[in-house]
mmCIF file of C-alpha atoms in Angstrom:
data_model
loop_
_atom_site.group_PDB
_atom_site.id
_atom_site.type_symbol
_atom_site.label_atom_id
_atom_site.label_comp_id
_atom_site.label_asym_id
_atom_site.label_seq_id
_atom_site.Cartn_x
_atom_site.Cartn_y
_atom_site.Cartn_z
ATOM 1 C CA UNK A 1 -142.312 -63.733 20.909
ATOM 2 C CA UNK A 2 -142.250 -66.071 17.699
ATOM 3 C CA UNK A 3 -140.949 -69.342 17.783
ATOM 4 C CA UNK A 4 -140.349 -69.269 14.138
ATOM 5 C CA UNK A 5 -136.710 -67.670 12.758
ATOM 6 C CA UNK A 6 -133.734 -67.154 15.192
ATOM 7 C CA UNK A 7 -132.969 -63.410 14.723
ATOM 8 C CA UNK A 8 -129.518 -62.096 15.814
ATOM 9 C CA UNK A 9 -128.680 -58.020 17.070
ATOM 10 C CA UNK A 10 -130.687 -56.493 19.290
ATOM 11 C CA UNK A 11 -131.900 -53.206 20.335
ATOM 12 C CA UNK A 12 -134.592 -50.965 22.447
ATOM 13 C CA UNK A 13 -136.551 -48.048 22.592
ATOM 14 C CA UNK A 14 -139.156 -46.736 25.046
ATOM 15 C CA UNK A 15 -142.548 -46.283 24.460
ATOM 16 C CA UNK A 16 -145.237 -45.204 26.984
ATOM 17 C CA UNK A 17 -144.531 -47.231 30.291
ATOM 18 C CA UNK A 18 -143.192 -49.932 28.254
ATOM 19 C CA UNK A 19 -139.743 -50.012 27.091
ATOM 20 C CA UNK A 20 -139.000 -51.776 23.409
ATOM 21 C CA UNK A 21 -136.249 -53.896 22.647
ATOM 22 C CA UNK A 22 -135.293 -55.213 19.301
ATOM 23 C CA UNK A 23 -133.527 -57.732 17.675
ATOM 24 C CA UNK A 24 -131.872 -59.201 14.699
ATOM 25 C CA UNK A 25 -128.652 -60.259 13.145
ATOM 26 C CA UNK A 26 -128.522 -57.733 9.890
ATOM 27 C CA UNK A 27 -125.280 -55.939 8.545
ATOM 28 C CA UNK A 28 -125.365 -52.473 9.906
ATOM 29 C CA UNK A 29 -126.264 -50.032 7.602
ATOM 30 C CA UNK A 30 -126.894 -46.433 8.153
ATOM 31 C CA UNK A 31 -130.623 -46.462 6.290
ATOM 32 C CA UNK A 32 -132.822 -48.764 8.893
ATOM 33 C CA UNK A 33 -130.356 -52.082 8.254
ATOM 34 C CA UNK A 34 -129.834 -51.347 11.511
ATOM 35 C CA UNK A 35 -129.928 -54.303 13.292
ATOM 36 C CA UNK A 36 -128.619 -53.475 16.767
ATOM 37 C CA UNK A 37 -130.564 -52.649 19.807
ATOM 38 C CA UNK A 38 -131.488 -49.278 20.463
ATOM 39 C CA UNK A 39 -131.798 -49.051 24.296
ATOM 40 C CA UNK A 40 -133.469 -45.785 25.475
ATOM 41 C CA UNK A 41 -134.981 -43.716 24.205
ATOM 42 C CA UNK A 42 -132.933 -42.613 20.965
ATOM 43 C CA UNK A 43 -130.191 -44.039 19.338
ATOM 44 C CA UNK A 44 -128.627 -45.749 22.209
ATOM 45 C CA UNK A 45 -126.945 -49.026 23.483
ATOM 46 C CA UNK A 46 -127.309 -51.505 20.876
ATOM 47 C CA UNK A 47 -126.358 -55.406 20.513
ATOM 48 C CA UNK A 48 -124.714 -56.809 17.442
ATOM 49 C CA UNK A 49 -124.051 -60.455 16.973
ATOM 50 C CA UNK A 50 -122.153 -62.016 14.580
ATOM 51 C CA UNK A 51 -122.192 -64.646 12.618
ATOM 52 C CA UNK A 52 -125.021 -65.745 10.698
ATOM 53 C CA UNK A 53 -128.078 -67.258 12.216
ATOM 54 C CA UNK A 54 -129.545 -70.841 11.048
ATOM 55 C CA UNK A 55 -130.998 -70.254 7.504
ATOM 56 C CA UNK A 56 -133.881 -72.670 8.630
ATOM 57 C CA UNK A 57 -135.532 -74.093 11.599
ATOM 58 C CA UNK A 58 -137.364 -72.641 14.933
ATOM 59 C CA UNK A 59 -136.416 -71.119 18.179
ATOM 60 C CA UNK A 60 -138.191 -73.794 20.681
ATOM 61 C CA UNK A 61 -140.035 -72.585 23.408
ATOM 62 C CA UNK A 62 -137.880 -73.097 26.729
ATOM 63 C CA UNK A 63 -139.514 -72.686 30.256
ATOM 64 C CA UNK A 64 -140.615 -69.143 30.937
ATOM 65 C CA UNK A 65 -141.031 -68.434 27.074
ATOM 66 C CA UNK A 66 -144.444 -68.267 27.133
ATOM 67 C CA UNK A 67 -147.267 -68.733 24.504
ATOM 68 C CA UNK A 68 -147.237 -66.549 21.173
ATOM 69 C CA UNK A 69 -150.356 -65.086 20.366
ATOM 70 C CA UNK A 70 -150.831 -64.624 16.496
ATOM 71 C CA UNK A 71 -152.013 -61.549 14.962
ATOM 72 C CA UNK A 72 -150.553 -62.185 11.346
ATOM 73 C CA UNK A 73 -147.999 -64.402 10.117
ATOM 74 C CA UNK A 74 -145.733 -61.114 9.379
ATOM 75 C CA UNK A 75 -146.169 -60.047 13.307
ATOM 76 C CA UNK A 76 -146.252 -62.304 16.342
ATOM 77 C CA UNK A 77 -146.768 -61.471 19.571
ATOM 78 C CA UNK A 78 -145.286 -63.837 22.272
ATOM 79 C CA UNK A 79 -146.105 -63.319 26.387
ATOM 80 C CA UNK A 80 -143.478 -64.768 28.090
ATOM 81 C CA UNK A 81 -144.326 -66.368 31.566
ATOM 82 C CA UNK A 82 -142.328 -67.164 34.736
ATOM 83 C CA UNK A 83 -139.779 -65.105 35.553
ATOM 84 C CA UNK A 84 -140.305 -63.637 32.400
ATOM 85 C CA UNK A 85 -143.476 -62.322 33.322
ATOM 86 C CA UNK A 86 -144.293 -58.703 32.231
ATOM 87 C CA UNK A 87 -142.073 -59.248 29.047
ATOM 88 C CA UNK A 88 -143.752 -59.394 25.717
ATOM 89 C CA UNK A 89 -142.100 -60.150 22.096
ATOM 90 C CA UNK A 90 -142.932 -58.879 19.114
ATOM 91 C CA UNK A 91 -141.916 -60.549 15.847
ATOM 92 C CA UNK A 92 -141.501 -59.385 12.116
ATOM 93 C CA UNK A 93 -141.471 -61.943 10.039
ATOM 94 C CA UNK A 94 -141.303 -60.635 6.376
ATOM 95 C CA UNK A 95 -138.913 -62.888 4.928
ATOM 96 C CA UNK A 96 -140.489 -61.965 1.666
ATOM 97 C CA UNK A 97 -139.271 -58.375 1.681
ATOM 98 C CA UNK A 98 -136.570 -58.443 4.395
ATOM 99 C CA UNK A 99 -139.062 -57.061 7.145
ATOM 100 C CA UNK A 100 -139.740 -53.985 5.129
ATOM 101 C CA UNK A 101 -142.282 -51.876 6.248
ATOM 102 C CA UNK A 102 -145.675 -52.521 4.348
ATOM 103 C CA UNK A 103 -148.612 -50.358 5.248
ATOM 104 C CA UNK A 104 -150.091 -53.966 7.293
ATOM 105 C CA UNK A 105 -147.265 -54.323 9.080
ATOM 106 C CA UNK A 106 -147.177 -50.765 10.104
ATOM 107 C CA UNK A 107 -151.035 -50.784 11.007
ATOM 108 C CA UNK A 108 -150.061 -54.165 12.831
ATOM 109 C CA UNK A 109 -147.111 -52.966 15.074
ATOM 110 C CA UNK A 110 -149.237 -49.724 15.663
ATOM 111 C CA UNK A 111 -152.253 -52.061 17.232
ATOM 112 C CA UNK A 112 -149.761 -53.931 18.790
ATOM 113 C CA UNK A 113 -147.970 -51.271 20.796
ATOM 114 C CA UNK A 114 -151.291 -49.544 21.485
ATOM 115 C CA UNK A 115 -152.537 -52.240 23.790
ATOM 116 C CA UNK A 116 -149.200 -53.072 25.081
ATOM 117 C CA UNK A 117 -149.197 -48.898 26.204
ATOM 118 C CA UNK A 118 -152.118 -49.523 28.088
ATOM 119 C CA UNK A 119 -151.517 -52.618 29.674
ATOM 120 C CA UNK A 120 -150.241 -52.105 32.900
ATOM 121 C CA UNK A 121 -148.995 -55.878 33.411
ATOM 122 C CA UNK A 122 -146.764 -55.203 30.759
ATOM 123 C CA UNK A 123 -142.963 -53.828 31.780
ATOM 124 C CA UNK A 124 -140.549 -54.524 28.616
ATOM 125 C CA UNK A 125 -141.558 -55.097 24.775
ATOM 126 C CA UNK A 126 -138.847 -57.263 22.758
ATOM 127 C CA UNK A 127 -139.133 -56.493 19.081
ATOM 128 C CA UNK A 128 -136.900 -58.692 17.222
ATOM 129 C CA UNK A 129 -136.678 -59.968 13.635
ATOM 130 C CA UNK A 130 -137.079 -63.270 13.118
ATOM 131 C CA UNK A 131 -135.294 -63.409 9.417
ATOM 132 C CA UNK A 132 -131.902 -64.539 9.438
ATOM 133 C CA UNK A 133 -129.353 -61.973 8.139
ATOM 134 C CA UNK A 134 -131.525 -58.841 8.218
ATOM 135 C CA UNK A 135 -133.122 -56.719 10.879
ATOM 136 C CA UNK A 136 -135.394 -54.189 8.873
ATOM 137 C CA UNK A 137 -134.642 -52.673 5.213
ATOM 138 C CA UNK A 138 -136.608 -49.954 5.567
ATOM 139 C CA UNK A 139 -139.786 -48.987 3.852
ATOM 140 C CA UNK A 140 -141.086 -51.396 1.216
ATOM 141 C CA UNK A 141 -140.197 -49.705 -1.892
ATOM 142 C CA UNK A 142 -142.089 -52.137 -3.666
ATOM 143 C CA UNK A 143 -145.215 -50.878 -2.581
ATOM 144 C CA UNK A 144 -144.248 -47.459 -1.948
ATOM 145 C CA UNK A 145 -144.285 -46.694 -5.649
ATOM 146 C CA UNK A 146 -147.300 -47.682 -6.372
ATOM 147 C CA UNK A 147 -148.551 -44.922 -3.316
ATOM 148 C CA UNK A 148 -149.694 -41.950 -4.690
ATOM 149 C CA UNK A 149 -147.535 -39.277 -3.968
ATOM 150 C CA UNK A 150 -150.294 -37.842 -1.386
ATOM 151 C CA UNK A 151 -150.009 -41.065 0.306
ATOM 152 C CA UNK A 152 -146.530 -41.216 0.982
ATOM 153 C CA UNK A 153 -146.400 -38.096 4.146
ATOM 154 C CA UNK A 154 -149.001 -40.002 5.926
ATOM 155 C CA UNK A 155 -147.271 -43.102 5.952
ATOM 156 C CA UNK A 156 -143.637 -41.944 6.668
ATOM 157 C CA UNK A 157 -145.464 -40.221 9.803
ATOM 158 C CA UNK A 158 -147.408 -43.103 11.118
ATOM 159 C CA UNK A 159 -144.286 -45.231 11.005
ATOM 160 C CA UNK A 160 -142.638 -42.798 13.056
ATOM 161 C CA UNK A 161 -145.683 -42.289 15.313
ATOM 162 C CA UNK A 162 -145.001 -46.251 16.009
ATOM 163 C CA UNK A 163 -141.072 -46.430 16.215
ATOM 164 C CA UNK A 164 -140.027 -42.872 17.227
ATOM 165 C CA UNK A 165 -136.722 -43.763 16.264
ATOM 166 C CA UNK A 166 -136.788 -42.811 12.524
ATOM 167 C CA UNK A 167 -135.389 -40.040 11.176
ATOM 168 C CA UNK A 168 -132.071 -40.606 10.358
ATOM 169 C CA UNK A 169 -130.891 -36.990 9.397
ATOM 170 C CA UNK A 170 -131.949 -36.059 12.903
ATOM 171 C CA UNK A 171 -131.041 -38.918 14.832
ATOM 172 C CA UNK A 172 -127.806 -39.880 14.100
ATOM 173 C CA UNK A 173 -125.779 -36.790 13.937
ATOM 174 C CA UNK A 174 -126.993 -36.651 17.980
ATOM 175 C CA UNK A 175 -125.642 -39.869 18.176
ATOM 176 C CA UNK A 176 -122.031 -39.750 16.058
ATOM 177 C CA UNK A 177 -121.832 -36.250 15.406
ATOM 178 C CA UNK A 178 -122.395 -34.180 12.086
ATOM 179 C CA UNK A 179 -119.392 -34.899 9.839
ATOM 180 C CA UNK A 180 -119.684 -38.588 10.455
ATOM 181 C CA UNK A 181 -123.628 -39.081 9.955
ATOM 182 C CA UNK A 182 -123.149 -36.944 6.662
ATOM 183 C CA UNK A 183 -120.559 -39.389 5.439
ATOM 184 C CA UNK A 184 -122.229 -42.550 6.057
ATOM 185 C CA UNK A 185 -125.854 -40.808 4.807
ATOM 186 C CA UNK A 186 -123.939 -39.625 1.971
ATOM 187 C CA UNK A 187 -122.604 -42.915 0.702
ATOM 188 C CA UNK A 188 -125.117 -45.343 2.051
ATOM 189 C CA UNK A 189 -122.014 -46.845 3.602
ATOM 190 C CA UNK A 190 -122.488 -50.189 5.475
ATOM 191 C CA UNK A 191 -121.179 -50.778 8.638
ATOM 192 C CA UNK A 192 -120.122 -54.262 10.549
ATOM 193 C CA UNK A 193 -120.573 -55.017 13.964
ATOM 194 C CA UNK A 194 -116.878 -53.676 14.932
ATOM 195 C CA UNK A 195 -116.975 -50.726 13.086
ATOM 196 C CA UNK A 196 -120.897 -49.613 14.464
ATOM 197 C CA UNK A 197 -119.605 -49.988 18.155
ATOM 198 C CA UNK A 198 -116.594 -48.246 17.330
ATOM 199 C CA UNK A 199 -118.468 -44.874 16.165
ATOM 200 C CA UNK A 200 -121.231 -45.289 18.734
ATOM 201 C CA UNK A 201 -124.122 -47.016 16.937
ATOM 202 C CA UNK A 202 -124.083 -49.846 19.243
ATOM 203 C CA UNK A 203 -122.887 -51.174 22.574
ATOM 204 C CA UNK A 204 -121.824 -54.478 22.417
ATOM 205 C CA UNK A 205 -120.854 -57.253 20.059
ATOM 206 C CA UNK A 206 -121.771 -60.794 20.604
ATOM 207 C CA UNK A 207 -120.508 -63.697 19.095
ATOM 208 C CA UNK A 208 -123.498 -65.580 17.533
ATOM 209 C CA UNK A 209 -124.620 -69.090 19.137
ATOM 210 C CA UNK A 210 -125.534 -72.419 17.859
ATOM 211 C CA UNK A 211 -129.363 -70.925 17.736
ATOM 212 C CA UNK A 212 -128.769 -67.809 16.245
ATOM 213 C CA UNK A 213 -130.091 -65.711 18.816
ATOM 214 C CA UNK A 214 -127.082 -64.194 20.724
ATOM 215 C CA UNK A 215 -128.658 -60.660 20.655
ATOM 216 C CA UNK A 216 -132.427 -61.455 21.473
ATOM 217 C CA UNK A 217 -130.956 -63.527 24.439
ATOM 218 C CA UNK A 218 -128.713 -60.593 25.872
ATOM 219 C CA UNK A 219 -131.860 -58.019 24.722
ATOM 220 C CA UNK A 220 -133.931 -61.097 27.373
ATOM 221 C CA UNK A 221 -130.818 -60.564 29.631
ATOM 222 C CA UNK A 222 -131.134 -56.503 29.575
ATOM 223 C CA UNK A 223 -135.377 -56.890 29.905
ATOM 224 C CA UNK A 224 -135.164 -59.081 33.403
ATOM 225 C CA UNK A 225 -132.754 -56.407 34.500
ATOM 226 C CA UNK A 226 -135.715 -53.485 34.054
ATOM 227 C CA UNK A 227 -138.245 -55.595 35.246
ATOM 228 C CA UNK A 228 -137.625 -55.004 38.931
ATOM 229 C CA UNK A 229 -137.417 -51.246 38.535
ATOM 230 C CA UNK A 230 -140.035 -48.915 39.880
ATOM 231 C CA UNK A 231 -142.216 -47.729 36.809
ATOM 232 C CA UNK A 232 -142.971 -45.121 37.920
ATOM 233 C CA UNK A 233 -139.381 -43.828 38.382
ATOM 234 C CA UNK A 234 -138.716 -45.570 34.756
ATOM 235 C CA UNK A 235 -141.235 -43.952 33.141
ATOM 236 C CA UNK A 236 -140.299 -40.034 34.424
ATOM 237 C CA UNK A 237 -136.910 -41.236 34.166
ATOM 238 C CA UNK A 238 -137.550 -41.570 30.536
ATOM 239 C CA UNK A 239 -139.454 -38.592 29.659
ATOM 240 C CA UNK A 240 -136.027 -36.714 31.266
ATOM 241 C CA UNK A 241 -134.134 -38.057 28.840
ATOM 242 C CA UNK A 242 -136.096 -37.266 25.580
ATOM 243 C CA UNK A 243 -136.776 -33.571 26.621
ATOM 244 C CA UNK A 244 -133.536 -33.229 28.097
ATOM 245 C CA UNK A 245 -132.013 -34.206 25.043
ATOM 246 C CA UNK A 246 -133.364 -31.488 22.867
ATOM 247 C CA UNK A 247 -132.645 -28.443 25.187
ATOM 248 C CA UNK A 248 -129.675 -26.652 26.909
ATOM 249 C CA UNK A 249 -128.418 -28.351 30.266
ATOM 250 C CA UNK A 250 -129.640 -25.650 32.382
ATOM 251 C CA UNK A 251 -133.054 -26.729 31.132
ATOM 252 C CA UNK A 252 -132.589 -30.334 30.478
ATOM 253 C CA UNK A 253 -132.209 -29.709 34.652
ATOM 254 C CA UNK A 254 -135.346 -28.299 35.345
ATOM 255 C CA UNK A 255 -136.835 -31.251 33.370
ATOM 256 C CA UNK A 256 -134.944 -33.281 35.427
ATOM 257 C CA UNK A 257 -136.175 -31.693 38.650
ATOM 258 C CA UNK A 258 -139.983 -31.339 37.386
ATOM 259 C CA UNK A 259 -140.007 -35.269 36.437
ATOM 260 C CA UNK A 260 -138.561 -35.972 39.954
ATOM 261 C CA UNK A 261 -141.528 -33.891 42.029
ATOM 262 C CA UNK A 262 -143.990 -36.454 40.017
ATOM 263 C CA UNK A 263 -142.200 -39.475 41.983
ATOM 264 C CA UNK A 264 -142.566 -37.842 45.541
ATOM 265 C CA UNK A 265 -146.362 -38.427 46.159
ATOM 266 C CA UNK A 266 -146.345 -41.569 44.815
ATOM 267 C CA UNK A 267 -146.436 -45.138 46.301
ATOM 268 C CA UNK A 268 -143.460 -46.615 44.625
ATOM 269 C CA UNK A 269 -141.363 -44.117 46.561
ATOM 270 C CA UNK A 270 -142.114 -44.954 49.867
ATOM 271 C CA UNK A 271 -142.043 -48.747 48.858
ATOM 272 C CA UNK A 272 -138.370 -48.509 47.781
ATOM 273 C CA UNK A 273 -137.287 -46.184 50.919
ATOM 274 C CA UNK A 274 -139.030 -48.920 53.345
ATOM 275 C CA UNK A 275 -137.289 -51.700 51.431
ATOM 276 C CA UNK A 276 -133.483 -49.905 51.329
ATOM 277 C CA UNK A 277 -134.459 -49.903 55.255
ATOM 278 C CA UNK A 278 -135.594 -53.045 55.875
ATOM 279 C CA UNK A 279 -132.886 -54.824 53.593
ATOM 280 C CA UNK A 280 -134.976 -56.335 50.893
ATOM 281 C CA UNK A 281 -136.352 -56.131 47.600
ATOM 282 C CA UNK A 282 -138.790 -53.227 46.368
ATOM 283 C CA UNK A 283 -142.117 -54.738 45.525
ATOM 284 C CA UNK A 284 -143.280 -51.634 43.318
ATOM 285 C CA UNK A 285 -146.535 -51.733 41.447
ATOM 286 C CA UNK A 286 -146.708 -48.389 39.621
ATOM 287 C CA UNK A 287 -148.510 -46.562 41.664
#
């Protein structure tokens, strides 16, 4: 995506047919300093590098990177090509305000992911920060209190509408467990990289590079790895998860079993039954 900063962590989250995957190289904090990659659709597997990145100086484009598309200095949108193909990058870049959420970059990263939704070339969306040393601090509070108070409901919701995500009282006791998200929401705690994998907030901790981009490369390392997976089967496989996750297992079942009958009619399905027989790669195309 940008070939400005070198972020560090990264993360993922699903949206549509596209799955999101971000990245930074923030302390972990339990009020969106989150910096680790959330792969899946909640809270999930997340990256954490550490180290500090470069405090100056670009990411150069290497083969297969692509060209970045600009829609505002504070997000850039990067294609990547090659092998890359069907992988797309978005970058904050709010240096300014530590990527906080502004009502532009919120309208931006909501235009953004609406055309990558409905893009059918596109298979895996990167978001990564490209500010050294933080991920995302959360809302702008600078311009928050200057919203009236009428404005502020509206906003909250559209940033969740874009990263579904948010919502820390509800997603993190699903991911840690009760007792422990009340004591780190209680006392704004911050978290390293150690201590996030060790209660579950991430997956993995990378020692940073020379770059600065340990996490965005393994969150490009975990993207190639969906790319050859039918969409179709990704995209019910998905929708099982969410639902299941908010019902009993009994139902979280019959999801399961309803979001399978959608793959049995379809192309894909055949494709990767004649391909298991005939000993080669699935060539799947969504349909």
């Amino acid at each position: 995506m940008a070939a400005a900063a070198a972020p560090g962590a990264l993360g993922a989250w699903q949206a549509g047919r596209v799955r999101l995957v971000a990245a930074s190289c923030a302390p972990l904090g339990p009020r969106w300093r989150l910096p680790g990659s959330l792969t899946g659709p909640r809270l999930g597997s997340a990256i954490w590098a550490r180290g500090r990145a470069p405090a100056a100086g670009g990411l150069p484009l290497r083969r297969g990177y692509g060209s970045e598309v600009k829609t505002d200095d504070e997000l850039r949108v990067r294609y990547l090509e090659e092998e890359n193909r069907g992988i797309v990058v978005l970058g904050i870049n709010r240096a300014h305000a530590k990527n906080s959420f502004s009502k532009n970059l919120v309208k931006m990263l909501s235009k953004a992911v609406d055309a990558l939704k409905s893009d059918k070339k596109v298979r895996t969306v990167i978001v990564r920060s490209e500010v050294p040393g933080i991920f995302c601090a959360g809302a702008d509070l600078k311009e928050r209190v200057k919203m009236n108070p009428s404005e502020v409901g509206p906003f909250v919701s559209k940033i969740r509408a874009v990263i579904n995500e948010i919502g820390g009282t509800q997603r993190l006791p699903r991911a840690i467990g009760m007792s422990l998200a009340k004591e780190l929401i209680f006392s704004a705690r911050v978290l390293d990289g150690q201590e996030a994998k060790a209660v579950g907030l991430v997956s993995h901790v990378l020692e940073q590079n020379q770059e600065g981009d340990a996490a965005y490369r393994k969150a490009l390392d975990l993207a190639r790895e969906f790319l050859p997976q039918g969409p179709v089967a990704m995209r019910v496989a998905k929708l099982a998860i969410n639902q299941g996750m908010e019902v009993d297992l009994v139902t979280g079942l019959a999801i399961e079993e309803a979001c399978y009958a959608q793959t049995i009619p379809t192309k894909d399905r055949l494709e990767g039954l004649l391909a298991f027989k005939e000993k080669r790669s699935p060539r799947y195309k969504g349909e």
